[in-house]
mmCIF file of C-alpha atoms in Angstrom:
data_model
loop_
_atom_site.group_PDB
_atom_site.id
_atom_site.type_symbol
_atom_site.label_atom_id
_atom_site.label_comp_id
_atom_site.label_asym_id
_atom_site.label_seq_id
_atom_site.Cartn_x
_atom_site.Cartn_y
_atom_site.Cartn_z
ATOM 1 C CA MET X 22 34.922 -6.843 42.212
ATOM 2 C CA VAL X 23 36.122 -9.176 39.759
ATOM 3 C CA LEU X 24 32.007 -9.598 39.071
ATOM 4 C CA ALA X 25 31.221 -6.459 38.114
ATOM 5 C CA VAL X 26 34.412 -5.049 35.854
ATOM 6 C CA MET X 27 33.481 -8.779 33.633
ATOM 7 C CA VAL X 28 29.869 -7.204 33.783
ATOM 8 C CA LEU X 29 31.368 -3.998 33.558
ATOM 9 C CA LEU X 30 33.121 -4.903 30.160
ATOM 10 C CA GLY X 31 30.097 -7.142 28.673
ATOM 11 C CA ALA X 32 28.499 -4.141 28.745
ATOM 12 C CA MET X 33 31.052 -1.779 27.305
ATOM 13 C CA ALA X 34 31.417 -4.267 24.612
ATOM 14 C CA VAL X 35 27.594 -4.183 23.902
ATOM 15 C CA LEU X 36 27.371 -1.322 23.327
ATOM 16 C CA VAL X 37 30.123 -0.974 20.747
ATOM 17 C CA VAL X 38 28.363 -3.023 18.422
ATOM 18 C CA VAL X 39 24.943 -1.516 18.666
ATOM 19 C CA VAL X 40 26.984 2.132 18.407
ATOM 20 C CA LEU X 41 28.878 0.317 15.539
ATOM 21 C CA LEU X 42 27.189 -2.198 13.309
ATOM 22 C CA GLN X 43 24.166 -0.278 13.854
ATOM 23 C CA PRO X 44 21.823 -3.193 13.427
ATOM 24 C CA ARG X 45 18.730 -2.813 11.451
ATOM 25 C CA ALA X 46 15.356 -4.009 11.512
ATOM 26 C CA PRO X 47 14.437 -5.288 7.886
ATOM 27 C CA PHE X 48 11.555 -3.490 6.265
ATOM 28 C CA VAL X 49 9.445 -2.995 3.421
ATOM 29 C CA ALA X 50 9.315 -0.479 1.154
ATOM 30 C CA VAL X 51 6.810 -0.037 -2.304
ATOM 31 C CA THR X 52 5.473 1.964 -4.958
ATOM 32 C CA VAL X 53 1.935 1.682 -5.498
ATOM 33 C CA TRP X 54 0.674 4.091 -8.824
ATOM 34 C CA VAL X 55 -3.382 4.243 -8.804
ATOM 35 C CA GLU X 56 -4.926 6.050 -11.443
ATOM 36 C CA ALA X 57 -7.981 7.952 -10.727
ATOM 37 C CA ARG X 58 -10.320 8.114 -14.003
ATOM 38 C CA ASN X 59 -12.957 10.219 -15.271
ATOM 39 C CA GLY X 60 -14.740 8.556 -18.130
ATOM 40 C CA ASN X 61 -17.321 11.203 -18.459
ATOM 41 C CA ALA X 62 -17.574 13.546 -21.407
ATOM 42 C CA HIS X 63 -18.296 16.201 -20.197
ATOM 43 C CA SER X 64 -18.096 16.662 -16.585
ATOM 44 C CA ALA X 65 -15.164 16.243 -14.470
ATOM 45 C CA ALA X 66 -15.194 14.861 -11.558
ATOM 46 C CA TYR X 67 -13.703 15.311 -7.744
ATOM 47 C CA PHE X 68 -12.630 12.724 -5.800
ATOM 48 C CA SER X 69 -12.139 13.246 -1.988
ATOM 49 C CA ARG X 70 -11.868 11.009 1.342
ATOM 50 C CA LEU X 71 -9.496 8.937 -0.442
ATOM 51 C CA GLU X 72 -7.673 5.981 2.016
ATOM 52 C CA TYR X 73 -5.757 2.945 1.032
ATOM 53 C CA ARG X 74 -3.966 0.063 3.401
ATOM 54 C CA LEU X 75 -1.738 -1.706 1.942
ATOM 55 C CA ALA X 76 -1.274 -5.120 4.016
ATOM 56 C CA PHE X 77 1.054 -8.741 3.715
ATOM 57 C CA ALA X 78 -1.214 -11.524 5.829
ATOM 58 C CA GLY X 79 -3.454 -9.014 7.466
ATOM 59 C CA ALA X 80 -1.180 -6.509 9.037
ATOM 60 C CA THR X 81 -1.328 -2.728 7.807
ATOM 61 C CA LEU X 82 1.652 -1.847 6.716
ATOM 62 C CA ALA X 83 0.258 1.713 5.026
ATOM 63 C CA VAL X 84 -2.280 3.559 4.616
ATOM 64 C CA LEU X 85 -2.015 6.085 1.706
ATOM 65 C CA ARG X 86 -4.143 9.120 1.525
ATOM 66 C CA ALA X 87 -5.112 11.484 -0.509
ATOM 67 C CA TYR X 88 -5.922 15.905 -0.454
ATOM 68 C CA PRO X 89 -8.776 16.249 -2.560
ATOM 69 C CA PHE X 90 -8.404 16.240 -6.368
ATOM 70 C CA ARG X 91 -10.164 16.833 -9.297
ATOM 71 C CA VAL X 92 -9.704 14.978 -13.018
ATOM 72 C CA LEU X 93 -11.211 16.378 -15.877
ATOM 73 C CA ALA X 94 -13.690 15.208 -18.010
ATOM 74 C CA ARG X 95 -12.281 12.278 -20.200
ATOM 75 C CA GLY X 96 -9.065 12.594 -17.675
ATOM 76 C CA VAL X 97 -6.907 10.725 -15.296
ATOM 77 C CA LEU X 98 -4.957 11.584 -13.184
ATOM 78 C CA PRO X 99 -1.612 9.320 -11.923
ATOM 79 C CA LEU X 100 -1.022 9.004 -7.565
ATOM 80 C CA ALA X 101 2.039 7.701 -7.088
ATOM 81 C CA TYR X 102 2.463 6.926 -3.447
ATOM 82 C CA VAL X 103 5.934 5.000 -1.481
ATOM 83 C CA ALA X 104 4.445 3.677 0.879
ATOM 84 C CA ARG X 105 7.684 2.126 3.811
ATOM 85 C CA ALA X 106 6.593 0.269 6.598
ATOM 86 C CA GLN X 107 9.364 0.128 9.032
ATOM 87 C CA GLY X 108 8.448 -2.095 12.366
ATOM 88 C CA ALA X 109 4.770 -3.571 11.773
ATOM 89 C CA PRO X 110 3.856 -6.192 13.732
ATOM 90 C CA LEU X 111 3.367 -9.480 11.358
ATOM 91 C CA GLY X 112 2.912 -11.221 14.414
ATOM 92 C CA ASP X 113 3.687 -15.578 14.863
ATOM 93 C CA ALA X 114 1.440 -16.151 11.472
ATOM 94 C CA GLY X 115 2.515 -12.976 9.355
ATOM 95 C CA SER X 116 6.429 -14.285 10.184
ATOM 96 C CA ALA X 117 5.133 -17.636 8.961
ATOM 97 C CA ALA X 118 3.721 -16.112 6.429
ATOM 98 C CA MET X 119 6.323 -13.846 4.559
ATOM 99 C CA GLU X 120 8.968 -16.477 4.690
ATOM 100 C CA VAL X 121 7.785 -18.808 3.042
ATOM 101 C CA ALA X 122 6.304 -15.947 0.529
ATOM 102 C CA LEU X 123 10.291 -15.182 0.585
ATOM 103 C CA ARG X 124 10.982 -19.248 -0.391
ATOM 104 C CA ASP X 125 8.570 -19.197 -3.068
ATOM 105 C CA GLY X 126 10.062 -15.307 -4.679
ATOM 106 C CA VAL X 127 5.929 -14.092 -3.740
ATOM 107 C CA VAL X 128 4.670 -11.443 -1.852
ATOM 108 C CA SER X 129 1.429 -11.051 -2.052
ATOM 109 C CA PHE X 130 0.079 -7.322 -0.518
ATOM 110 C CA ARG X 131 -3.254 -6.011 -0.063
ATOM 111 C CA VAL X 132 -4.855 -3.087 -1.569
ATOM 112 C CA GLU X 133 -8.196 -2.169 0.023
ATOM 113 C CA GLY X 134 -9.826 1.746 0.484
ATOM 114 C CA GLU X 135 -12.315 4.195 -0.780
ATOM 115 C CA ALA X 136 -12.965 7.484 -1.934
ATOM 116 C CA ARG X 137 -15.923 10.077 -2.353
ATOM 117 C CA THR X 138 -16.694 10.944 -5.959
ATOM 118 C CA ARG X 139 -18.726 13.515 -7.064
ATOM 119 C CA TRP X 140 -19.370 14.709 -11.264
ATOM 120 C CA LYS X 141 -22.798 16.350 -12.093
ATOM 121 C CA VAL X 142 -25.327 15.108 -14.575
ATOM 122 C CA ALA X 143 -25.927 17.270 -17.423
ATOM 123 C CA GLY X 144 -24.522 19.838 -15.293
ATOM 124 C CA ILE X 145 -26.631 20.286 -13.440
ATOM 125 C CA VAL X 146 -28.045 17.765 -11.182
ATOM 126 C CA GLY X 147 -25.051 16.044 -8.364
ATOM 127 C CA VAL X 148 -24.357 13.483 -8.007
ATOM 128 C CA ASP X 149 -22.496 10.998 -5.573
ATOM 129 C CA GLN X 150 -21.274 7.999 -4.711
ATOM 130 C CA TRP X 151 -18.357 5.649 -3.265
ATOM 131 C CA THR X 152 -15.398 4.354 -5.837
ATOM 132 C CA ARG X 153 -13.806 0.735 -3.363
ATOM 133 C CA LEU X 154 -11.008 -1.204 -4.566
ATOM 134 C CA ALA X 155 -9.870 -4.391 -3.278
ATOM 135 C CA CYS X 156 -7.196 -5.748 -5.388
ATOM 136 C CA GLN X 157 -4.342 -8.222 -4.236
ATOM 137 C CA LEU X 158 -1.182 -7.454 -5.719
ATOM 138 C CA ARG X 159 1.715 -10.552 -6.091
ATOM 139 C CA PHE X 160 5.426 -8.903 -5.565
ATOM 140 C CA PHE X 161 7.963 -11.387 -7.149
ATOM 141 C CA TRP X 162 11.520 -10.452 -5.750
ATOM 142 C CA PRO X 163 13.589 -12.688 -7.493
ATOM 143 C CA ASN X 164 13.049 -10.029 -10.418
ATOM 144 C CA GLY X 165 10.843 -6.349 -9.287
ATOM 145 C CA THR X 166 8.335 -7.058 -11.080
ATOM 146 C CA VAL X 167 4.369 -6.610 -9.392
ATOM 147 C CA SER X 168 1.613 -8.086 -11.376
ATOM 148 C CA PRO X 169 -2.944 -8.337 -9.912
ATOM 149 C CA SER X 170 -3.342 -10.926 -9.016
ATOM 150 C CA ASP X 171 -6.392 -11.754 -11.302
ATOM 151 C CA ALA X 172 -7.099 -9.027 -14.270
ATOM 152 C CA ALA X 173 -10.617 -9.450 -14.487
ATOM 153 C CA PRO X 174 -12.863 -6.145 -13.715
ATOM 154 C CA SER X 175 -14.907 -7.320 -10.986
ATOM 155 C CA PRO X 176 -15.744 -5.716 -6.909
ATOM 156 C CA SER X 177 -12.700 -7.113 -5.677
ATOM 157 C CA SER X 178 -9.667 -6.750 -8.685
ATOM 158 C CA CYS X 179 -7.962 -4.176 -8.878
ATOM 159 C CA SER X 180 -9.902 -2.487 -11.253
ATOM 160 C CA SER X 181 -12.820 -0.624 -8.934
ATOM 161 C CA ASP X 182 -16.888 -1.502 -8.374
ATOM 162 C CA ARG X 183 -16.779 2.124 -10.755
ATOM 163 C CA ARG X 184 -13.825 1.466 -12.957
ATOM 164 C CA ALA X 185 -12.850 5.399 -11.280
ATOM 165 C CA LEU X 186 -9.734 4.512 -9.292
ATOM 166 C CA CYS X 187 -7.195 1.234 -11.221
ATOM 167 C CA ILE X 188 -3.731 -0.431 -9.764
ATOM 168 C CA VAL X 189 -1.444 0.115 -12.304
#
């Protein structure tokens, strides 16, 4: 009887702590600005099937998608995403990588994805191609700044393979 009362009181104490303190797991909130650029002086560019994945240590934290859109000739269209990842499982290796990153003051995120682009040549012939983007972003959490890990335009940098999409 005494044991049953002790277990009941213990359960009530745990319930009160959970209700009052409402403990929450830590989460990551990242704002990613993507620009769609059209360097063509005579034709609008159309983007569709745009999808990017924001990852840390191999674990996808968020998937960024956009409905089809159009960028005017010589135009730029900013696409702002607020990616809030809650409860993304990092695993043992990911948790260890996050501990090291927080200790060093730099958290590296990977942004990868692609978009289908379409435009017309001479206003007559339609051209379709995939524009891919792969970028390593370094987030300096003590001061809140972000920088790309390499600034040289290449297929693996923050500029895309066709210079149509980039991270700012």
